[in-house]
Coordinates of C-alpha atoms in Angstrom, one line a residue:
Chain U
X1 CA 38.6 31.0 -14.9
X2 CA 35.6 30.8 -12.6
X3 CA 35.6 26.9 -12.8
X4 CA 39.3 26.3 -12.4
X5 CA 39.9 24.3 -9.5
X6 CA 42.8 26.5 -7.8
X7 CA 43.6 25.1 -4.6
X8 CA 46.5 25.8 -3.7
X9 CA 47.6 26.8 -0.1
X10 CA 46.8 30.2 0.8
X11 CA 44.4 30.8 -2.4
X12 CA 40.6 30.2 -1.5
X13 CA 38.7 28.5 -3.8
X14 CA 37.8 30.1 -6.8
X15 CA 34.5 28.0 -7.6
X16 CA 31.9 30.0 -5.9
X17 CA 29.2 30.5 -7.8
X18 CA 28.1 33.8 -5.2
X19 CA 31.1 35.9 -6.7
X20 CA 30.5 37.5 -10.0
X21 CA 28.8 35.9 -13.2
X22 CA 29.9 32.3 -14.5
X23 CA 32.0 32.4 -17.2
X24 CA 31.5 29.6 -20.2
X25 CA 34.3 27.2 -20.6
X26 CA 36.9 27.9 -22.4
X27 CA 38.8 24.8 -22.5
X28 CA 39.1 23.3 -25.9
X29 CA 41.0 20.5 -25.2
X30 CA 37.7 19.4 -22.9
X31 CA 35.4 19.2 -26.0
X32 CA 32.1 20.1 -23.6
X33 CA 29.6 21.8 -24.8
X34 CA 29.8 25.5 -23.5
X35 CA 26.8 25.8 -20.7
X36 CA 23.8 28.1 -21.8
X37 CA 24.2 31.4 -19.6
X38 CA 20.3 31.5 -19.4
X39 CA 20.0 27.8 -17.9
X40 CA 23.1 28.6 -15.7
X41 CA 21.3 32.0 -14.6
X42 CA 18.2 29.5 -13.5
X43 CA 20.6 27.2 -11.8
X44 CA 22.1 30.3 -9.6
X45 CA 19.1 31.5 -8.5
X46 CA 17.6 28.2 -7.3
X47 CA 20.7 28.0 -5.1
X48 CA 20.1 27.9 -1.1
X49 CA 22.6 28.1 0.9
X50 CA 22.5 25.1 3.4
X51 CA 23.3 24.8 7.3
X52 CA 25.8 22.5 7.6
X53 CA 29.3 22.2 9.6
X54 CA 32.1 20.3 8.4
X55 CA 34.5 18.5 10.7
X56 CA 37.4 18.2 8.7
X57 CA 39.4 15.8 11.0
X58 CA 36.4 13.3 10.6
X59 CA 36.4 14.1 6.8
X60 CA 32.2 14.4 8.0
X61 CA 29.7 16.8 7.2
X62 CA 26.9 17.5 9.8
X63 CA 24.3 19.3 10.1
X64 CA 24.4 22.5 11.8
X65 CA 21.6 22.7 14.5
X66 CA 22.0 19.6 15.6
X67 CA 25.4 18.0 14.5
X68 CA 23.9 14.4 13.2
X69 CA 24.4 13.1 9.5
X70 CA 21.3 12.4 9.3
X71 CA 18.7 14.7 10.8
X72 CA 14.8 14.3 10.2
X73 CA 14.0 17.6 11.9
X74 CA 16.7 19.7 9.2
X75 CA 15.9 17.3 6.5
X76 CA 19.0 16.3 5.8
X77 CA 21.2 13.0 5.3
X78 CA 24.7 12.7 4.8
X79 CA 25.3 9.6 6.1
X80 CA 26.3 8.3 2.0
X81 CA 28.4 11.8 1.3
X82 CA 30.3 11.4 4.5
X83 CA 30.6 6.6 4.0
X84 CA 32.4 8.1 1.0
X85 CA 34.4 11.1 2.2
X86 CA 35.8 8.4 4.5
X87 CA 36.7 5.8 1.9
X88 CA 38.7 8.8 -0.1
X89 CA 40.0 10.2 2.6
X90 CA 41.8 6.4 3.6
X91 CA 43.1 5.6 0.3
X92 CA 44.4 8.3 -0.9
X93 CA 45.9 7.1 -3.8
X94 CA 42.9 7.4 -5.1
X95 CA 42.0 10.6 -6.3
X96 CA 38.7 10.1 -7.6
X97 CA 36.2 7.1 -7.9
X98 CA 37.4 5.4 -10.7
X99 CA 35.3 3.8 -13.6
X100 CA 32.6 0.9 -12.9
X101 CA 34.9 -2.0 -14.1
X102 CA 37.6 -1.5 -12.0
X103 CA 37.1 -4.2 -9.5
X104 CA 38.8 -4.9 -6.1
X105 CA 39.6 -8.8 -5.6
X106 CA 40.4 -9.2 -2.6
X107 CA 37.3 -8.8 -1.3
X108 CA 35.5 -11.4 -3.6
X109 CA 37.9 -13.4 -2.1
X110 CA 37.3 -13.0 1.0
X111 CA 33.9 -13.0 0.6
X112 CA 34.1 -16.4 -1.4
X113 CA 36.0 -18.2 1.2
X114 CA 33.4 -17.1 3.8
X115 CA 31.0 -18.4 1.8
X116 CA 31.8 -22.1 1.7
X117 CA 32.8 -21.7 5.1
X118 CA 29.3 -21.4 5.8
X119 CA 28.2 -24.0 3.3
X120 CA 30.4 -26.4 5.2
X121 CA 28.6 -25.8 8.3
X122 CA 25.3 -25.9 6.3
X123 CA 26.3 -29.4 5.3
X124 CA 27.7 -30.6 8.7
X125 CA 23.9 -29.4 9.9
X126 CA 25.8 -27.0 12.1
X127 CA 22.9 -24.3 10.6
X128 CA 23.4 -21.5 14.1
X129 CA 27.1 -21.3 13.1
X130 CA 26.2 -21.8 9.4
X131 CA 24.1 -18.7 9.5
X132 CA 27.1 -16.4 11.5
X133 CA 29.2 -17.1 9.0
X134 CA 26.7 -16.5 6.0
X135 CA 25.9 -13.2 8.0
X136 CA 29.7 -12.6 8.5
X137 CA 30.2 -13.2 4.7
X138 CA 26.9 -11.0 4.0
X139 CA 28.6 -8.1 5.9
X140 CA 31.6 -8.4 3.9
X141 CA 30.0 -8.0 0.9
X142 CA 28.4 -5.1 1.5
X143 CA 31.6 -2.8 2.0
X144 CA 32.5 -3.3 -1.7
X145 CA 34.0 0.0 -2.5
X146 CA 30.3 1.4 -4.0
X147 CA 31.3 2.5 -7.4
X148 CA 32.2 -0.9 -8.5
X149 CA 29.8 -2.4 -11.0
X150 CA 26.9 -3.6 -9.1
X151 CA 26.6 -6.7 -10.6
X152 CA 29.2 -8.9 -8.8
X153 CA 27.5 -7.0 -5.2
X154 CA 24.5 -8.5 -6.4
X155 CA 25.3 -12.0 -7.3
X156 CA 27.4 -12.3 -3.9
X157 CA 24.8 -10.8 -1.7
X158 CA 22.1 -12.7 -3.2
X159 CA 23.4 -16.4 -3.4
X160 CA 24.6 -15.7 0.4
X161 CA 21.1 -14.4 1.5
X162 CA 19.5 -17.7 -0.3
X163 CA 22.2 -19.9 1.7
X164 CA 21.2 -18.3 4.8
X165 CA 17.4 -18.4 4.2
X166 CA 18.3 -21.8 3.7
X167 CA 19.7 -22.5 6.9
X168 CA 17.1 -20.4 8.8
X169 CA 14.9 -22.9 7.2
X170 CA 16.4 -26.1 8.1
X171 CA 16.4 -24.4 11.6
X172 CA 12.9 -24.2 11.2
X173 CA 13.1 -20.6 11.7
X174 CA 10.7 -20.0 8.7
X175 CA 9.9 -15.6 9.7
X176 CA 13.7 -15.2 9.2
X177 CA 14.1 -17.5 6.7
X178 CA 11.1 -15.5 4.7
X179 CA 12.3 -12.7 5.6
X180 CA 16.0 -13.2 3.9
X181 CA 14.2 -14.5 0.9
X182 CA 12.2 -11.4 0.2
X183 CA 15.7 -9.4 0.8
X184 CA 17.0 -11.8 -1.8
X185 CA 13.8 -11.3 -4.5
X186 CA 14.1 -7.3 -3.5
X187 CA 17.9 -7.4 -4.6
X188 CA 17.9 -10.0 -8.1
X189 CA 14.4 -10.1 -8.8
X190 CA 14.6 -12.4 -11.4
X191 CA 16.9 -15.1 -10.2
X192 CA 14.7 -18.3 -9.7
X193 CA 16.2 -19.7 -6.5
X194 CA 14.8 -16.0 -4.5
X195 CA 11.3 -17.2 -5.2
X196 CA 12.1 -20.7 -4.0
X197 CA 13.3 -20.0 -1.1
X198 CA 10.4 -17.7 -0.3
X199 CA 7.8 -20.5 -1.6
X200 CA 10.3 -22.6 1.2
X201 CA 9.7 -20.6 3.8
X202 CA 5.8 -19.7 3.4
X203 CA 5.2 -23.7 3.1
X204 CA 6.9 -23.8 6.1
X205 CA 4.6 -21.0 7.6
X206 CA 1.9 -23.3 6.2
X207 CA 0.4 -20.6 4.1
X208 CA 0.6 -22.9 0.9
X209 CA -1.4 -20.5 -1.1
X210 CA 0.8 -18.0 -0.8
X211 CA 3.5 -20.3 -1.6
X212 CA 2.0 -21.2 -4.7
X213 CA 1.8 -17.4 -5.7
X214 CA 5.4 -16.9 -5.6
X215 CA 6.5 -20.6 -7.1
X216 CA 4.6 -18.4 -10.2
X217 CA 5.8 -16.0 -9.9
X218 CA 9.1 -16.9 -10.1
X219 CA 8.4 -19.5 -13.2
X220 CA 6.9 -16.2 -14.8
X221 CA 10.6 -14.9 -14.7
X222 CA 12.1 -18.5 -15.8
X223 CA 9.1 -20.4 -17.1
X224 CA 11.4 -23.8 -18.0
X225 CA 12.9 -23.9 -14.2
X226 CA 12.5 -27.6 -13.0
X227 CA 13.2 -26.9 -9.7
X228 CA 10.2 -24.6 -9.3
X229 CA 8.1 -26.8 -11.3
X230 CA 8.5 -29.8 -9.6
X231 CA 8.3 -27.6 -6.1
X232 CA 5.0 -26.6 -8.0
X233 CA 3.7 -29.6 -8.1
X234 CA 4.0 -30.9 -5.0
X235 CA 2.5 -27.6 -3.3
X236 CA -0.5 -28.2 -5.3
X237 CA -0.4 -32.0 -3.9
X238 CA 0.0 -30.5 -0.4
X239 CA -3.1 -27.6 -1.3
X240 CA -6.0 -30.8 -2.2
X241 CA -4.3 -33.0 0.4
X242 CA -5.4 -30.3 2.9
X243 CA -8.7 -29.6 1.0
X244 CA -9.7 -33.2 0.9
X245 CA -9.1 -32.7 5.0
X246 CA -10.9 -30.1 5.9
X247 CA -14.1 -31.8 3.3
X248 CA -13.5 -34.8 5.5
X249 CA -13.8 -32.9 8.7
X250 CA -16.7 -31.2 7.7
Chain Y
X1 CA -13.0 56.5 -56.7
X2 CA -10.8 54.2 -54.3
X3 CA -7.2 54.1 -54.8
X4 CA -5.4 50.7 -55.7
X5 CA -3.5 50.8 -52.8
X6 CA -6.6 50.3 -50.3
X7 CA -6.5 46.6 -50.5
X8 CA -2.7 46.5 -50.2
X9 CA -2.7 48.9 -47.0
X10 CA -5.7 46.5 -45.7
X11 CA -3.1 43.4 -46.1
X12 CA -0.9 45.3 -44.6
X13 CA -2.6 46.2 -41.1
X14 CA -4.1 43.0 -40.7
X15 CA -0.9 40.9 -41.0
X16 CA 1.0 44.0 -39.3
X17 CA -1.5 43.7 -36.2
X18 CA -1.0 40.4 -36.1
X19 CA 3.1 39.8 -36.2
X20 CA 2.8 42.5 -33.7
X21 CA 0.5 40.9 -31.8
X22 CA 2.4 37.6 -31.5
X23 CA 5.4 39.5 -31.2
X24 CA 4.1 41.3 -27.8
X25 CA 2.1 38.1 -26.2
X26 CA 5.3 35.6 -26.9
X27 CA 7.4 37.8 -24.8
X28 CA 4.6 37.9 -22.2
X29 CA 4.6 34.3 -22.2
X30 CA 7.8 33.4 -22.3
X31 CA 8.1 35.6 -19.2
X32 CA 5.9 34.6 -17.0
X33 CA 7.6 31.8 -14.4
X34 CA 7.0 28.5 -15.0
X35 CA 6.4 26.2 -12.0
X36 CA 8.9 24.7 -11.0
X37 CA 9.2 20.5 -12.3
X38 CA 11.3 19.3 -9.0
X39 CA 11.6 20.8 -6.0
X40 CA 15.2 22.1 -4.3
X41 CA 18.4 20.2 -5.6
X42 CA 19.1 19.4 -2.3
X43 CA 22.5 18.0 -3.1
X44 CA 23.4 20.7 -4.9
X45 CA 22.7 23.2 -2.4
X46 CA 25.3 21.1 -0.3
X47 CA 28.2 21.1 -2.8
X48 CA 27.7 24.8 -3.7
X49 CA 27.3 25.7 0.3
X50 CA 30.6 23.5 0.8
X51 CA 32.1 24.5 -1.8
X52 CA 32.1 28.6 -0.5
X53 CA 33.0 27.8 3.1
X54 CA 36.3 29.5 3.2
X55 CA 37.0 29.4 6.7
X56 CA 38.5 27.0 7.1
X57 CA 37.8 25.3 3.3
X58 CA 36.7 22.2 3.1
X59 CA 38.9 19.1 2.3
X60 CA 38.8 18.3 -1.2
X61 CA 37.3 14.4 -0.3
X62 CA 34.6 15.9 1.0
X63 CA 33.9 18.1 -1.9
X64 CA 34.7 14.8 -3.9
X65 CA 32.0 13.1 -2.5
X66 CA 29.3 16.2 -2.4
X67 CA 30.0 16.1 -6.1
X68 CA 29.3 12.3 -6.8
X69 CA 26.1 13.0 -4.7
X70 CA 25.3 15.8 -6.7
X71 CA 25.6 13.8 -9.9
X72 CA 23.6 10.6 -8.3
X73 CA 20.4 13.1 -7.8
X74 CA 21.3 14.0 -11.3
X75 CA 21.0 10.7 -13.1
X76 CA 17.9 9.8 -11.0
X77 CA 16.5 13.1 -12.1
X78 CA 17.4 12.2 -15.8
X79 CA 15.8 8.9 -15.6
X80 CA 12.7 10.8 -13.6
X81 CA 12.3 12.8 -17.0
X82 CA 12.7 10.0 -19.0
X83 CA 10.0 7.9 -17.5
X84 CA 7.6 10.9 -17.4
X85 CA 7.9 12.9 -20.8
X86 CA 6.0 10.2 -23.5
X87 CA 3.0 9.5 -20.6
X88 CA 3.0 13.4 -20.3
X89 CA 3.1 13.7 -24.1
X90 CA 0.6 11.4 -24.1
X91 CA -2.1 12.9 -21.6
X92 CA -1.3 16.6 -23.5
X93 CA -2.7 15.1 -26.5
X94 CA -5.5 13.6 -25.1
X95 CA -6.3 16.7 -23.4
X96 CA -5.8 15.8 -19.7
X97 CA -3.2 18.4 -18.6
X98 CA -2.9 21.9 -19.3
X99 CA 0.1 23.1 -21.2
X100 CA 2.0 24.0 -18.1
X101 CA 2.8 21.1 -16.7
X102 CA 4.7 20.2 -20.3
X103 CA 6.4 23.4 -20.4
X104 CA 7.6 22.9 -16.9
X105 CA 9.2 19.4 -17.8
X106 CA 10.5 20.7 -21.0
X107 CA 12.2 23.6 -19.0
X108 CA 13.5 21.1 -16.2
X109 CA 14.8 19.3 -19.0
X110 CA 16.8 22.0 -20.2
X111 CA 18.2 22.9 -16.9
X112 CA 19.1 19.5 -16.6
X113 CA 21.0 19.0 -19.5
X114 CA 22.9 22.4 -18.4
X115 CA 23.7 21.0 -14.9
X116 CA 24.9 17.8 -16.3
X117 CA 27.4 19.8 -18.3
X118 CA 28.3 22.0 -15.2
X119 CA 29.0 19.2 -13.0
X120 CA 31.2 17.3 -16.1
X121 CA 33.5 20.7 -15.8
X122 CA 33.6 20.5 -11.6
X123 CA 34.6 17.0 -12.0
X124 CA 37.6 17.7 -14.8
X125 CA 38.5 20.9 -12.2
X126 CA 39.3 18.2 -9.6
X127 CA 41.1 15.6 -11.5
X128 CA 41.9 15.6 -15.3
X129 CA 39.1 13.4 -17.0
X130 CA 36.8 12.4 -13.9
X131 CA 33.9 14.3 -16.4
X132 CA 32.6 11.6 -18.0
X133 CA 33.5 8.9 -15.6
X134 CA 31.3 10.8 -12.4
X135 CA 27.8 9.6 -14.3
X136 CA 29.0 6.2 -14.7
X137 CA 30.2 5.6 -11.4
X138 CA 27.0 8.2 -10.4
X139 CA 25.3 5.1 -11.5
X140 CA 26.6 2.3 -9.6
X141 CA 26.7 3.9 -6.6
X142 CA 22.9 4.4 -6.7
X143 CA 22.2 0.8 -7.5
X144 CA 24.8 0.1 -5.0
X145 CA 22.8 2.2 -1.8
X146 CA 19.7 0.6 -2.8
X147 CA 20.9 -3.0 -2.8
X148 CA 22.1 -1.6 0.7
X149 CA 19.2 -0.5 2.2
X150 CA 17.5 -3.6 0.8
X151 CA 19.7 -5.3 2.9
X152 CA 20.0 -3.1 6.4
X153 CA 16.5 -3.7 6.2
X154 CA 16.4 -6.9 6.3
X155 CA 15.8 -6.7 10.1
X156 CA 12.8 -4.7 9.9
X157 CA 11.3 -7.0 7.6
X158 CA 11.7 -10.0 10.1
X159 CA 9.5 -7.7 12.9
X160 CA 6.6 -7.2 10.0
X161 CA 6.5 -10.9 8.9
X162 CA 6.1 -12.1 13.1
X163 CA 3.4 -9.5 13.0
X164 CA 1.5 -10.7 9.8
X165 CA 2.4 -14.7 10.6
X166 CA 1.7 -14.4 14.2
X167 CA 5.0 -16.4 14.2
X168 CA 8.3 -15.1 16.1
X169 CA 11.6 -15.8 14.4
X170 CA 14.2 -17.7 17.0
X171 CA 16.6 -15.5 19.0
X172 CA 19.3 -14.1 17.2
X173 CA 22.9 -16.0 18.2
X174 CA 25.0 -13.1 19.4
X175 CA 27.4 -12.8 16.2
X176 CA 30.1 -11.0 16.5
X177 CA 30.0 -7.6 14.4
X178 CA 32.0 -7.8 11.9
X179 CA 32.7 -4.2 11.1
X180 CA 36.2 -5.3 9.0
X181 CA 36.9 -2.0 11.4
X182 CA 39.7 0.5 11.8
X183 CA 40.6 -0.1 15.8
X184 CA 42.1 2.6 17.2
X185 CA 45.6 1.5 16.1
X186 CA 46.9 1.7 12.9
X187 CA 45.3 -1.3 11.5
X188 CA 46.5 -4.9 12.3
X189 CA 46.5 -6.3 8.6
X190 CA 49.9 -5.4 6.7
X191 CA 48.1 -4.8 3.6
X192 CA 50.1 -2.4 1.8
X193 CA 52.6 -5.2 0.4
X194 CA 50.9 -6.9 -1.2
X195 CA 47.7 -4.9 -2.1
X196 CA 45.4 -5.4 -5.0
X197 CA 47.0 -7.0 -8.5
X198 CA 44.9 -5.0 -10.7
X199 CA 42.9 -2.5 -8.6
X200 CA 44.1 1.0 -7.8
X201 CA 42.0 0.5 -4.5
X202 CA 44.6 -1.1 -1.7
X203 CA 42.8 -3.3 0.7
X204 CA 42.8 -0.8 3.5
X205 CA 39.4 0.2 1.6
X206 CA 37.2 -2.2 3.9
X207 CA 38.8 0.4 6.9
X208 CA 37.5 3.0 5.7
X209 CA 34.6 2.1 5.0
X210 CA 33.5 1.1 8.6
X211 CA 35.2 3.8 10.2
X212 CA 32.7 5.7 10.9
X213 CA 31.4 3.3 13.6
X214 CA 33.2 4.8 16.2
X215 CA 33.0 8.6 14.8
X216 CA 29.4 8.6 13.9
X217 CA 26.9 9.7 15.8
X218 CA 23.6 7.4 14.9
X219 CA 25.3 5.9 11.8
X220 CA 23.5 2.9 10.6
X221 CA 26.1 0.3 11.0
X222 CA 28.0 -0.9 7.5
X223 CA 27.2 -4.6 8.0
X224 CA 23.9 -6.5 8.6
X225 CA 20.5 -5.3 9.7
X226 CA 21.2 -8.0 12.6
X227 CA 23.6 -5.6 14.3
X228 CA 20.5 -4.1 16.3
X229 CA 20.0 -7.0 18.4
X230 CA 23.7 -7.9 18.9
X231 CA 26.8 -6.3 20.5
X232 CA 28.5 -4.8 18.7
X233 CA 32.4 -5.9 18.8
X234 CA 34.6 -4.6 16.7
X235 CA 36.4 -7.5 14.6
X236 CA 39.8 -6.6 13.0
X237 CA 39.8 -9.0 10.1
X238 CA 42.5 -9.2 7.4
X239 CA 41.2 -8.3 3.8
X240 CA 44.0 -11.0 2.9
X241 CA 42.6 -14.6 3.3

């Protein structure tokens, strides 16, 4: 069978599509539907060969002219295949990624208890070292094995790019502290506290309409959220307070 | 006088001609070569090209891994087709489009639905039952990569906001990388006791995934966009708190 994986030691791989006409599965027990020889046919021909070298040691594909993962001039990136390649190759109990709702715990932990380490900076107004240690946690969440479901990746990296946009604020750092909440709006787009954090940080820029936009914005998602209402509100205080300025100045 | 049979042979030709007609312009049709809906499968390409490299052959992770990639571009290309066949529907009724472009996407769609079932079979020939499995997780991991570029970019984002407030953001404080890396030693954590209660994944995971700081050439680093700015130091940190 043309689509048997036979690897065994000595025997080559008996997969390639180059050598001789698929042949339709004949595995009952699989219950696939057989594949069309036509479409098949279509799929061989639009088949081109690619340059790329392998280095098995580094369990790393590269590509051939130039030997990076990811090359502009060949058009090519690797730079996901290979992050994977390397998390198979390191556990190799596991043979292949297994379903979405198998989910590792010990990294929530870990991620957790960074977490309120940096929310017990935050509180102590230690916000530098509050902000390493959101970063530290950040960084942590992100090498969740990636075919977990991506909903806990989510949650965790966007309550601990609010804390730090936080933080960035109350250091008065309002660019970075924008800059984490639009990161945070990218990833969960309709979780209120993204928008008020960014409303936060663009009050803090002073660009109040702006500010105003997104405290919309973000009640369009949750329209009965008080805390953007009442954030609302005070913008708009802030917006005629500064109106009735510059008509007095003028 | 005429024969009966006049009108009956004139039936005859005219639908005659005309099944034969049909008959010869359907087969012109059919083969003349449609354009082309996407362009190259790219991924595929690479699993097919690693998959015939015989000397020496590649290691089955990396083959592993071509395949999820292969079914990631896939599932994007499934949703692609999704999004685009009632608005194409649409502007072929109304006249906008020729009928080209709809046979194109129909044929794409076909091919589609015979990959999908090709790379269901590769997955079963690697481990018993991975067929139905590599979409799901085909799925994740896409969400998952852009979640991660949201974040690595992060950085970026700070430069465009200075540039559009006119503002600088402070100095970043020199944080230590965390890369929860693989030093050069086997790694200090003893995670193999006690490992994950429920997972199949052991701890060592968080190694792997960061080892290809020191191997990669020009790798974007596995933690925060931050890393550009500050040195990088390696971190060994225990997945067991």
């Amino acid at each position: 069978m043309s689509h048997s994986h036979t690897h065994a030691p000595g025997e080559s791989h008996s997969h390639s599509h180059s050598h001789g006409p698929p042949q339709p599965q004949a595995q009952p027990q699989m219950m696939l539907p057989t594949p069309d020889p036509a479409s098949q046919a279509i799929i061989e021909a639009d088949f081109r060969p690619v340059s790329l070298i392998v280095a098995p040691e580094a369990y790393a594909v590269f590509c051939q002219d130039h030997k990076s993962e990811k090359c502009e001039i060949c058009d090519q990136d690797y730079v996901g295949l290979n992050r994977l390649a390397k998390i198979l190759a390191t556990n190799p109990a596991i043979a292949a990624p297994p379903p979405p709702n198998v989910v590792s715990r010990n990294l929530s932990q870990a991620v957790n208890h960074t977490k309120e380490e940096g929310n017990t900076l935050y509180k102590q107004k230690k916000h530098p070292m509050a902000i390493a240690r959101y970063t530290m946690a950040a960084s942590i969440a992100v090498q969740r094995p990636p075919w977990e479901t991506n909903q806990f990746m989510r949650e965790e990296l966007s309550t601990i790019i609010s804390n730090r946009s936080a933080a960035y604020a109350e250091s008065q750092d309002y660019i970075s502290a924008l800059a984490d909440a639009e990161t945070v709006i990218a990833v969960r787009r309709n979780w209120s506290k993204g928008h008020f954090r960014k409303a936060k940080a663009l009050v803090g820029l002073g660009e109040l309409q702006e500010a105003k936009e997104a405290l919309q914005l973000g009640l369009a998602y949750e329209p009965t959220n008080a805390e953007l209402s009442a954030f609302s509100a005070e913008v708009e205080k802030m917006i005629q307070n500064g109106d009735e300025k510059v008509k007095d100045e003028a | 006088m005429a024969s009966v049979w006049v009108p009956v042979v004139y039936v005859i030709l005219v639908f005659g001609g005309l099944i034969v007609f049909s008959y010869f312009y359907r087969k012109r049709t059919a083969s003349q070569a449609l354009e082309p809906y996407f362009p190259t499968h790219p991924d595929r390409n690479a699993y097919v090209t690693l998959l015939q490299k015989t000397d020496p052959p590649t290691p089955d992770v990396i083959l592993k891994a071509a395949l999820v990639r292969r079914a990631m571009t896939d599932v994007q290309r499934v949703m692609r087709i999704r999004e685009d066949k009632p608005a194409l529907q649409n502007l072929l009724q109304k006249g906008s489009i020729g009928d080209d472009l709809w046979n194109s996407l129909l044929a794409a769609e076909k091919e589609l639905e015979a990959e999908i079932v090709e790379v269901m079979a590769e997955a079963n020939s690697f481990v018993e039952g991975w067929g139905p499995v590599i979409f799901q997780t085909a799925n994740e991991m896409i969400a998952n990569e852009k979640m991660r570029s949201i974040f690595e970019l992060t950085a970026e984002k700070k430069t465009e906001l200075e540039l559009k407030y006119g503002k600088k953001a402070h100095p970043q404080i020199l944080v230590p990388q965390v890369n929860v890396s693989l030093t050069p030693n086997p790694p200090p954590s003893g995670p193999a006791p006690s490992g994950a209660p429920s997972s199949p994944s052991p701890p060592k995971i968080s190694n792997g995934s960061s080892a290809q700081t020191p191997g990669g050439p020009g790798s974007a680093p596995s933690s925060d966009g931050e890393a550009s700015r500050s040195p990088s130091k390696a971190v060994g940190i225990t997945q067991n708190h």
